[in-house]
Amino acid sequence: MTNVIKTEPLTAAAFAPFGDVLQAEGAPDKIINQGYCGRFHDRAKMDFGPGGRAGISIFKAEPRALPYCLDLVERHPDGSQAFIPMSMDDWLVIVAGDDNGTPADFRAFLAAPGQAINFHRGIWHGVLTPLHAPGLFAVIDRIGATPNLEEARLDPPYVVQI
């Protein structure tokens, strides 16, 4: 039997157990730059743990298609990880709860153009999954000397569908 995960829209309420949704929605918190810019202030709980610091990297990932075969998830025990698309395309965000060190209760979100996310520390998640080229993302995450990656292979894999 194939395990199927149906996508759902990415909303702040639905994603809250896993992290933060970053978007310019509603009224800005402040108007700055002589009235030409709305600031949506402090939207992510960034956490880099002891001995870590914030780093900004650029990821260029190959686009994937739906239905998507999910056979690998990962988590970062020492820090949060934010993904900010550098193009206005939708993309796939996959998360899971934790059952004694094993990923469980998978959910898949379809992020709309203009939505970014921040995974909280220790959250199981799928790899970066753009649905369109160029697959370019700014990633803000922990830079430090300790290992900050755990992977889990899924056998059998899951299929993510709309």
mmCIF file with all atom_site columns, C-alpha atoms in Angstrom:
data_model
loop_
_atom_site.group_PDB
_atom_site.id
_atom_site.type_symbol
_atom_site.label_atom_id
_atom_site.label_alt_id
_atom_site.label_comp_id
_atom_site.label_asym_id
_atom_site.label_entity_id
_atom_site.label_seq_id
_atom_site.pdbx_PDB_ins_code
_atom_site.Cartn_x
_atom_site.Cartn_y
_atom_site.Cartn_z
_atom_site.occupancy
_atom_site.B_iso_or_equiv
_atom_site.pdbx_formal_charge
_atom_site.auth_seq_id
_atom_site.auth_comp_id
_atom_site.auth_asym_id
_atom_site.auth_atom_id
_atom_site.pdbx_PDB_model_num
ATOM 1   C CA . MET A 1 1   ? 0.000  0.000  0.000   1.00 0.00 ? 1   MET A CA 1
ATOM 2   C CA . THR A 1 2   ? 1.291  3.434  -0.942  1.00 0.00 ? 2   THR A CA 1
ATOM 3   C CA . ASN A 1 3   ? 1.372  6.121  1.723   1.00 0.00 ? 3   ASN A CA 1
ATOM 4   C CA . VAL A 1 4   ? -0.218 9.280  0.288   1.00 0.00 ? 4   VAL A CA 1
ATOM 5   C CA . ILE A 1 5   ? 0.086  12.812 1.643   1.00 0.00 ? 5   ILE A CA 1
ATOM 6   C CA . LYS A 1 6   ? -2.317 15.427 0.256   1.00 0.00 ? 6   LYS A CA 1
ATOM 7   C CA . THR A 1 7   ? -1.081 19.001 0.027   1.00 0.00 ? 7   THR A CA 1
ATOM 8   C CA . GLU A 1 8   ? -2.813 21.778 1.891   1.00 0.00 ? 8   GLU A CA 1
ATOM 9   C CA . PRO A 1 9   ? -2.386 25.544 1.596   1.00 0.00 ? 9   PRO A CA 1
ATOM 10  C CA . LEU A 1 10  ? 0.412  27.008 3.697   1.00 0.00 ? 10  LEU A CA 1
ATOM 11  C CA . THR A 1 11  ? -1.121 29.099 6.487   1.00 0.00 ? 11  THR A CA 1
ATOM 12  C CA . ALA A 1 12  ? 0.455  30.445 9.652   1.00 0.00 ? 12  ALA A CA 1
ATOM 13  C CA . ALA A 1 13  ? -2.051 28.573 11.840  1.00 0.00 ? 13  ALA A CA 1
ATOM 14  C CA . ALA A 1 14  ? -1.570 25.190 10.145  1.00 0.00 ? 14  ALA A CA 1
ATOM 15  C CA . PHE A 1 15  ? 2.233  25.529 10.073  1.00 0.00 ? 15  PHE A CA 1
ATOM 16  C CA . ALA A 1 16  ? 2.616  26.872 13.653  1.00 0.00 ? 16  ALA A CA 1
ATOM 17  C CA . PRO A 1 17  ? 3.608  23.507 15.243  1.00 0.00 ? 17  PRO A CA 1
ATOM 18  C CA . PHE A 1 18  ? 6.564  23.315 12.829  1.00 0.00 ? 18  PHE A CA 1
ATOM 19  C CA . GLY A 1 19  ? 7.734  26.893 12.429  1.00 0.00 ? 19  GLY A CA 1
ATOM 20  C CA . ASP A 1 20  ? 6.900  30.318 11.078  1.00 0.00 ? 20  ASP A CA 1
ATOM 21  C CA . VAL A 1 21  ? 5.331  31.463 7.808   1.00 0.00 ? 21  VAL A CA 1
ATOM 22  C CA . LEU A 1 22  ? 6.958  34.624 6.495   1.00 0.00 ? 22  LEU A CA 1
ATOM 23  C CA . GLN A 1 23  ? 4.916  36.827 4.196   1.00 0.00 ? 23  GLN A CA 1
ATOM 24  C CA . ALA A 1 24  ? 3.880  40.409 3.609   1.00 0.00 ? 24  ALA A CA 1
ATOM 25  C CA . GLU A 1 25  ? 0.198  39.998 4.391   1.00 0.00 ? 25  GLU A CA 1
ATOM 26  C CA . GLY A 1 26  ? -2.177 42.476 5.975   1.00 0.00 ? 26  GLY A CA 1
ATOM 27  C CA . ALA A 1 27  ? -1.061 45.848 7.243   1.00 0.00 ? 27  ALA A CA 1
ATOM 28  C CA . PRO A 1 28  ? 2.674  46.301 7.866   1.00 0.00 ? 28  PRO A CA 1
ATOM 29  C CA . ASP A 1 29  ? 3.909  46.773 11.431  1.00 0.00 ? 29  ASP A CA 1
ATOM 30  C CA . LYS A 1 30  ? 5.705  49.997 10.493  1.00 0.00 ? 30  LYS A CA 1
ATOM 31  C CA . ILE A 1 31  ? 5.981  52.347 7.553   1.00 0.00 ? 31  ILE A CA 1
ATOM 32  C CA . ILE A 1 32  ? 9.621  53.293 6.898   1.00 0.00 ? 32  ILE A CA 1
ATOM 33  C CA . ASN A 1 33  ? 11.826 54.895 4.230   1.00 0.00 ? 33  ASN A CA 1
ATOM 34  C CA . GLN A 1 34  ? 9.874  58.144 3.995   1.00 0.00 ? 34  GLN A CA 1
ATOM 35  C CA . GLY A 1 35  ? 6.606  56.245 3.603   1.00 0.00 ? 35  GLY A CA 1
ATOM 36  C CA . TYR A 1 36  ? 7.711  54.099 0.657   1.00 0.00 ? 36  TYR A CA 1
ATOM 37  C CA . CYS A 1 37  ? 8.193  50.798 2.501   1.00 0.00 ? 37  CYS A CA 1
ATOM 38  C CA . GLY A 1 38  ? 6.077  48.648 4.779   1.00 0.00 ? 38  GLY A CA 1
ATOM 39  C CA . ARG A 1 39  ? 8.059  46.670 7.370   1.00 0.00 ? 39  ARG A CA 1
ATOM 40  C CA . PHE A 1 40  ? 6.633  43.314 8.483   1.00 0.00 ? 40  PHE A CA 1
ATOM 41  C CA . HIS A 1 41  ? 8.731  43.100 11.618  1.00 0.00 ? 41  HIS A CA 1
ATOM 42  C CA . ASP A 1 42  ? 10.368 40.139 13.411  1.00 0.00 ? 42  ASP A CA 1
ATOM 43  C CA . ARG A 1 43  ? 8.395  37.338 11.728  1.00 0.00 ? 43  ARG A CA 1
ATOM 44  C CA . ALA A 1 44  ? 10.591 34.309 12.577  1.00 0.00 ? 44  ALA A CA 1
ATOM 45  C CA . LYS A 1 45  ? 11.889 32.725 15.774  1.00 0.00 ? 45  LYS A CA 1
ATOM 46  C CA . MET A 1 46  ? 15.481 32.198 14.643  1.00 0.00 ? 46  MET A CA 1
ATOM 47  C CA . ASP A 1 47  ? 17.452 29.875 16.939  1.00 0.00 ? 47  ASP A CA 1
ATOM 48  C CA . PHE A 1 48  ? 21.123 29.075 16.411  1.00 0.00 ? 48  PHE A CA 1
ATOM 49  C CA . GLY A 1 49  ? 21.823 27.295 19.695  1.00 0.00 ? 49  GLY A CA 1
ATOM 50  C CA . PRO A 1 50  ? 24.960 27.469 21.824  1.00 0.00 ? 50  PRO A CA 1
ATOM 51  C CA . GLY A 1 51  ? 28.099 27.973 19.785  1.00 0.00 ? 51  GLY A CA 1
ATOM 52  C CA . GLY A 1 52  ? 26.182 28.746 16.595  1.00 0.00 ? 52  GLY A CA 1
ATOM 53  C CA . ARG A 1 53  ? 25.705 31.879 14.560  1.00 0.00 ? 53  ARG A CA 1
ATOM 54  C CA . ALA A 1 54  ? 23.430 32.946 11.732  1.00 0.00 ? 54  ALA A CA 1
ATOM 55  C CA . GLY A 1 55  ? 24.631 32.316 8.214   1.00 0.00 ? 55  GLY A CA 1
ATOM 56  C CA . ILE A 1 56  ? 23.016 33.202 4.896   1.00 0.00 ? 56  ILE A CA 1
ATOM 57  C CA . SER A 1 57  ? 23.526 30.767 2.026   1.00 0.00 ? 57  SER A CA 1
ATOM 58  C CA . ILE A 1 58  ? 22.074 30.564 -1.476  1.00 0.00 ? 58  ILE A CA 1
ATOM 59  C CA . PHE A 1 59  ? 20.605 27.201 -2.530  1.00 0.00 ? 59  PHE A CA 1
ATOM 60  C CA . LYS A 1 60  ? 19.884 26.324 -6.164  1.00 0.00 ? 60  LYS A CA 1
ATOM 61  C CA . ALA A 1 61  ? 17.704 23.196 -6.283  1.00 0.00 ? 61  ALA A CA 1
ATOM 62  C CA . GLU A 1 62  ? 16.402 21.247 -9.246  1.00 0.00 ? 62  GLU A CA 1
ATOM 63  C CA . PRO A 1 63  ? 12.633 21.668 -9.653  1.00 0.00 ? 63  PRO A CA 1
ATOM 64  C CA . ARG A 1 64  ? 10.466 18.668 -8.771  1.00 0.00 ? 64  ARG A CA 1
ATOM 65  C CA . ALA A 1 65  ? 6.977  17.757 -9.945  1.00 0.00 ? 65  ALA A CA 1
ATOM 66  C CA . LEU A 1 66  ? 3.762  16.588 -8.325  1.00 0.00 ? 66  LEU A CA 1
ATOM 67  C CA . PRO A 1 67  ? 3.028  13.851 -7.561  1.00 0.00 ? 67  PRO A CA 1
ATOM 68  C CA . TYR A 1 68  ? 6.306  13.856 -5.627  1.00 0.00 ? 68  TYR A CA 1
ATOM 69  C CA . CYS A 1 69  ? 8.057  10.789 -4.198  1.00 0.00 ? 69  CYS A CA 1
ATOM 70  C CA . LEU A 1 70  ? 9.128  11.519 -0.609  1.00 0.00 ? 70  LEU A CA 1
ATOM 71  C CA . ASP A 1 71  ? 11.861 9.108  0.473   1.00 0.00 ? 71  ASP A CA 1
ATOM 72  C CA . LEU A 1 72  ? 14.094 11.304 2.664   1.00 0.00 ? 72  LEU A CA 1
ATOM 73  C CA . VAL A 1 73  ? 13.471 13.752 5.498   1.00 0.00 ? 73  VAL A CA 1
ATOM 74  C CA . GLU A 1 74  ? 15.902 15.591 7.721   1.00 0.00 ? 74  GLU A CA 1
ATOM 75  C CA . ARG A 1 75  ? 16.075 17.747 10.816  1.00 0.00 ? 75  ARG A CA 1
ATOM 76  C CA . HIS A 1 76  ? 18.519 20.141 12.414  1.00 0.00 ? 76  HIS A CA 1
ATOM 77  C CA . PRO A 1 77  ? 18.833 19.553 16.170  1.00 0.00 ? 77  PRO A CA 1
ATOM 78  C CA . ASP A 1 78  ? 21.018 22.590 16.872  1.00 0.00 ? 78  ASP A CA 1
ATOM 79  C CA . GLY A 1 79  ? 19.222 25.369 15.021  1.00 0.00 ? 79  GLY A CA 1
ATOM 80  C CA . SER A 1 80  ? 16.338 26.706 12.992  1.00 0.00 ? 80  SER A CA 1
ATOM 81  C CA . GLN A 1 81  ? 16.398 26.963 9.197   1.00 0.00 ? 81  GLN A CA 1
ATOM 82  C CA . ALA A 1 82  ? 14.599 29.568 7.072   1.00 0.00 ? 82  ALA A CA 1
ATOM 83  C CA . PHE A 1 83  ? 13.903 29.199 3.334   1.00 0.00 ? 83  PHE A CA 1
ATOM 84  C CA . ILE A 1 84  ? 13.190 32.385 1.389   1.00 0.00 ? 84  ILE A CA 1
ATOM 85  C CA . PRO A 1 85  ? 12.392 31.900 -2.310  1.00 0.00 ? 85  PRO A CA 1
ATOM 86  C CA . MET A 1 86  ? 14.140 34.296 -4.665  1.00 0.00 ? 86  MET A CA 1
ATOM 87  C CA . SER A 1 87  ? 11.425 33.983 -7.320  1.00 0.00 ? 87  SER A CA 1
ATOM 88  C CA . MET A 1 88  ? 7.654  34.357 -7.187  1.00 0.00 ? 88  MET A CA 1
ATOM 89  C CA . ASP A 1 89  ? 6.714  30.695 -7.654  1.00 0.00 ? 89  ASP A CA 1
ATOM 90  C CA . ASP A 1 90  ? 4.818  28.183 -5.563  1.00 0.00 ? 90  ASP A CA 1
ATOM 91  C CA . TRP A 1 91  ? 6.868  25.448 -3.867  1.00 0.00 ? 91  TRP A CA 1
ATOM 92  C CA . LEU A 1 92  ? 6.393  22.393 -1.684  1.00 0.00 ? 92  LEU A CA 1
ATOM 93  C CA . VAL A 1 93  ? 7.022  22.274 2.083   1.00 0.00 ? 93  VAL A CA 1
ATOM 94  C CA . ILE A 1 94  ? 6.878  18.876 3.830   1.00 0.00 ? 94  ILE A CA 1
ATOM 95  C CA . VAL A 1 95  ? 7.023  18.419 7.612   1.00 0.00 ? 95  VAL A CA 1
ATOM 96  C CA . ALA A 1 96  ? 6.542  15.641 10.142  1.00 0.00 ? 96  ALA A CA 1
ATOM 97  C CA . GLY A 1 97  ? 6.077  15.250 13.851  1.00 0.00 ? 97  GLY A CA 1
ATOM 98  C CA . ASP A 1 98  ? 8.488  13.236 15.974  1.00 0.00 ? 98  ASP A CA 1
ATOM 99  C CA . ASP A 1 99  ? 7.730  9.827  17.489  1.00 0.00 ? 99  ASP A CA 1
ATOM 100 C CA . ASN A 1 100 ? 10.689 8.943  19.737  1.00 0.00 ? 100 ASN A CA 1
ATOM 101 C CA . GLY A 1 101 ? 13.267 10.058 17.178  1.00 0.00 ? 101 GLY A CA 1
ATOM 102 C CA . THR A 1 102 ? 11.336 8.842  14.130  1.00 0.00 ? 102 THR A CA 1
ATOM 103 C CA . PRO A 1 103 ? 9.410  11.110 11.736  1.00 0.00 ? 103 PRO A CA 1
ATOM 104 C CA . ALA A 1 104 ? 5.631  10.589 11.909  1.00 0.00 ? 104 ALA A CA 1
ATOM 105 C CA . ASP A 1 105 ? 2.347  12.242 10.945  1.00 0.00 ? 105 ASP A CA 1
ATOM 106 C CA . PHE A 1 106 ? 3.521  13.825 7.702   1.00 0.00 ? 106 PHE A CA 1
ATOM 107 C CA . ARG A 1 107 ? 1.977  16.976 6.262   1.00 0.00 ? 107 ARG A CA 1
ATOM 108 C CA . ALA A 1 108 ? 2.618  18.710 2.956   1.00 0.00 ? 108 ALA A CA 1
ATOM 109 C CA . PHE A 1 109 ? 1.998  22.392 2.332   1.00 0.00 ? 109 PHE A CA 1
ATOM 110 C CA . LEU A 1 110 ? 1.845  24.183 -0.990  1.00 0.00 ? 110 LEU A CA 1
ATOM 111 C CA . ALA A 1 111 ? 3.556  27.533 -0.405  1.00 0.00 ? 111 ALA A CA 1
ATOM 112 C CA . ALA A 1 112 ? 2.130  30.307 -2.558  1.00 0.00 ? 112 ALA A CA 1
ATOM 113 C CA . PRO A 1 113 ? 4.322  32.786 -4.429  1.00 0.00 ? 113 PRO A CA 1
ATOM 114 C CA . GLY A 1 114 ? 5.750  35.238 -1.909  1.00 0.00 ? 114 GLY A CA 1
ATOM 115 C CA . GLN A 1 115 ? 5.618  32.847 1.066   1.00 0.00 ? 115 GLN A CA 1
ATOM 116 C CA . ALA A 1 116 ? 8.756  31.847 2.961   1.00 0.00 ? 116 ALA A CA 1
ATOM 117 C CA . ILE A 1 117 ? 9.132  29.595 6.002   1.00 0.00 ? 117 ILE A CA 1
ATOM 118 C CA . ASN A 1 118 ? 11.313 29.056 9.033   1.00 0.00 ? 118 ASN A CA 1
ATOM 119 C CA . PHE A 1 119 ? 11.558 25.526 10.450  1.00 0.00 ? 119 PHE A CA 1
ATOM 120 C CA . HIS A 1 120 ? 11.990 25.528 14.202  1.00 0.00 ? 120 HIS A CA 1
ATOM 121 C CA . ARG A 1 121 ? 14.910 23.602 15.685  1.00 0.00 ? 121 ARG A CA 1
ATOM 122 C CA . GLY A 1 122 ? 14.527 19.806 15.524  1.00 0.00 ? 122 GLY A CA 1
ATOM 123 C CA . ILE A 1 123 ? 11.555 19.705 13.113  1.00 0.00 ? 123 ILE A CA 1
ATOM 124 C CA . TRP A 1 124 ? 11.568 16.827 10.608  1.00 0.00 ? 124 TRP A CA 1
ATOM 125 C CA . HIS A 1 125 ? 11.154 18.202 7.084   1.00 0.00 ? 125 HIS A CA 1
ATOM 126 C CA . GLY A 1 126 ? 11.533 17.256 3.450   1.00 0.00 ? 126 GLY A CA 1
ATOM 127 C CA . VAL A 1 127 ? 14.423 18.517 1.382   1.00 0.00 ? 127 VAL A CA 1
ATOM 128 C CA . LEU A 1 128 ? 14.098 21.789 -0.509  1.00 0.00 ? 128 LEU A CA 1
ATOM 129 C CA . THR A 1 129 ? 11.409 21.158 -3.130  1.00 0.00 ? 129 THR A CA 1
ATOM 130 C CA . PRO A 1 130 ? 10.879 23.928 -5.679  1.00 0.00 ? 130 PRO A CA 1
ATOM 131 C CA . LEU A 1 131 ? 8.239  23.214 -8.302  1.00 0.00 ? 131 LEU A CA 1
ATOM 132 C CA . HIS A 1 132 ? 9.645  25.660 -10.881 1.00 0.00 ? 132 HIS A CA 1
ATOM 133 C CA . ALA A 1 133 ? 13.054 26.778 -12.173 1.00 0.00 ? 133 ALA A CA 1
ATOM 134 C CA . PRO A 1 134 ? 15.276 28.460 -11.143 1.00 0.00 ? 134 PRO A CA 1
ATOM 135 C CA . GLY A 1 135 ? 14.781 26.877 -7.666  1.00 0.00 ? 135 GLY A CA 1
ATOM 136 C CA . LEU A 1 136 ? 16.775 29.684 -6.070  1.00 0.00 ? 136 LEU A CA 1
ATOM 137 C CA . PHE A 1 137 ? 16.403 30.275 -2.304  1.00 0.00 ? 137 PHE A CA 1
ATOM 138 C CA . ALA A 1 138 ? 18.150 32.320 0.360   1.00 0.00 ? 138 ALA A CA 1
ATOM 139 C CA . VAL A 1 139 ? 18.614 30.091 3.404   1.00 0.00 ? 139 VAL A CA 1
ATOM 140 C CA . ILE A 1 140 ? 19.303 31.431 6.876   1.00 0.00 ? 140 ILE A CA 1
ATOM 141 C CA . ASP A 1 141 ? 20.533 28.747 9.231   1.00 0.00 ? 141 ASP A CA 1
ATOM 142 C CA . ARG A 1 142 ? 23.036 27.744 11.880  1.00 0.00 ? 142 ARG A CA 1
ATOM 143 C CA . ILE A 1 143 ? 26.749 27.891 11.190  1.00 0.00 ? 143 ILE A CA 1
ATOM 144 C CA . GLY A 1 144 ? 28.794 26.100 13.850  1.00 0.00 ? 144 GLY A CA 1
ATOM 145 C CA . ALA A 1 145 ? 31.256 23.320 14.597  1.00 0.00 ? 145 ALA A CA 1
ATOM 146 C CA . THR A 1 146 ? 28.755 20.716 15.849  1.00 0.00 ? 146 THR A CA 1
ATOM 147 C CA . PRO A 1 147 ? 26.871 18.379 13.496  1.00 0.00 ? 147 PRO A CA 1
ATOM 148 C CA . ASN A 1 148 ? 23.452 19.815 12.766  1.00 0.00 ? 148 ASN A CA 1
ATOM 149 C CA . LEU A 1 149 ? 21.884 17.299 10.406  1.00 0.00 ? 149 LEU A CA 1
ATOM 150 C CA . GLU A 1 150 ? 19.951 14.080 10.994  1.00 0.00 ? 150 GLU A CA 1
ATOM 151 C CA . GLU A 1 151 ? 18.441 12.205 8.057   1.00 0.00 ? 151 GLU A CA 1
ATOM 152 C CA . ALA A 1 152 ? 15.768 9.526  7.897   1.00 0.00 ? 152 ALA A CA 1
ATOM 153 C CA . ARG A 1 153 ? 15.129 7.436  4.788   1.00 0.00 ? 153 ARG A CA 1
ATOM 154 C CA . LEU A 1 154 ? 11.510 6.432  4.228   1.00 0.00 ? 154 LEU A CA 1
ATOM 155 C CA . ASP A 1 155 ? 10.931 2.857  3.074   1.00 0.00 ? 155 ASP A CA 1
ATOM 156 C CA . PRO A 1 156 ? 8.400  2.579  1.652   1.00 0.00 ? 156 PRO A CA 1
ATOM 157 C CA . PRO A 1 157 ? 8.365  6.163  0.363   1.00 0.00 ? 157 PRO A CA 1
ATOM 158 C CA . TYR A 1 158 ? 5.349  8.468  0.526   1.00 0.00 ? 158 TYR A CA 1
ATOM 159 C CA . VAL A 1 159 ? 3.656  10.055 -2.473  1.00 0.00 ? 159 VAL A CA 1
ATOM 160 C CA . VAL A 1 160 ? 2.715  13.741 -2.162  1.00 0.00 ? 160 VAL A CA 1
ATOM 161 C CA . GLN A 1 161 ? -0.274 14.774 -4.261  1.00 0.00 ? 161 GLN A CA 1
ATOM 162 C CA . ILE A 1 162 ? -2.452 17.823 -4.666  1.00 0.00 ? 162 ILE A CA 1
#
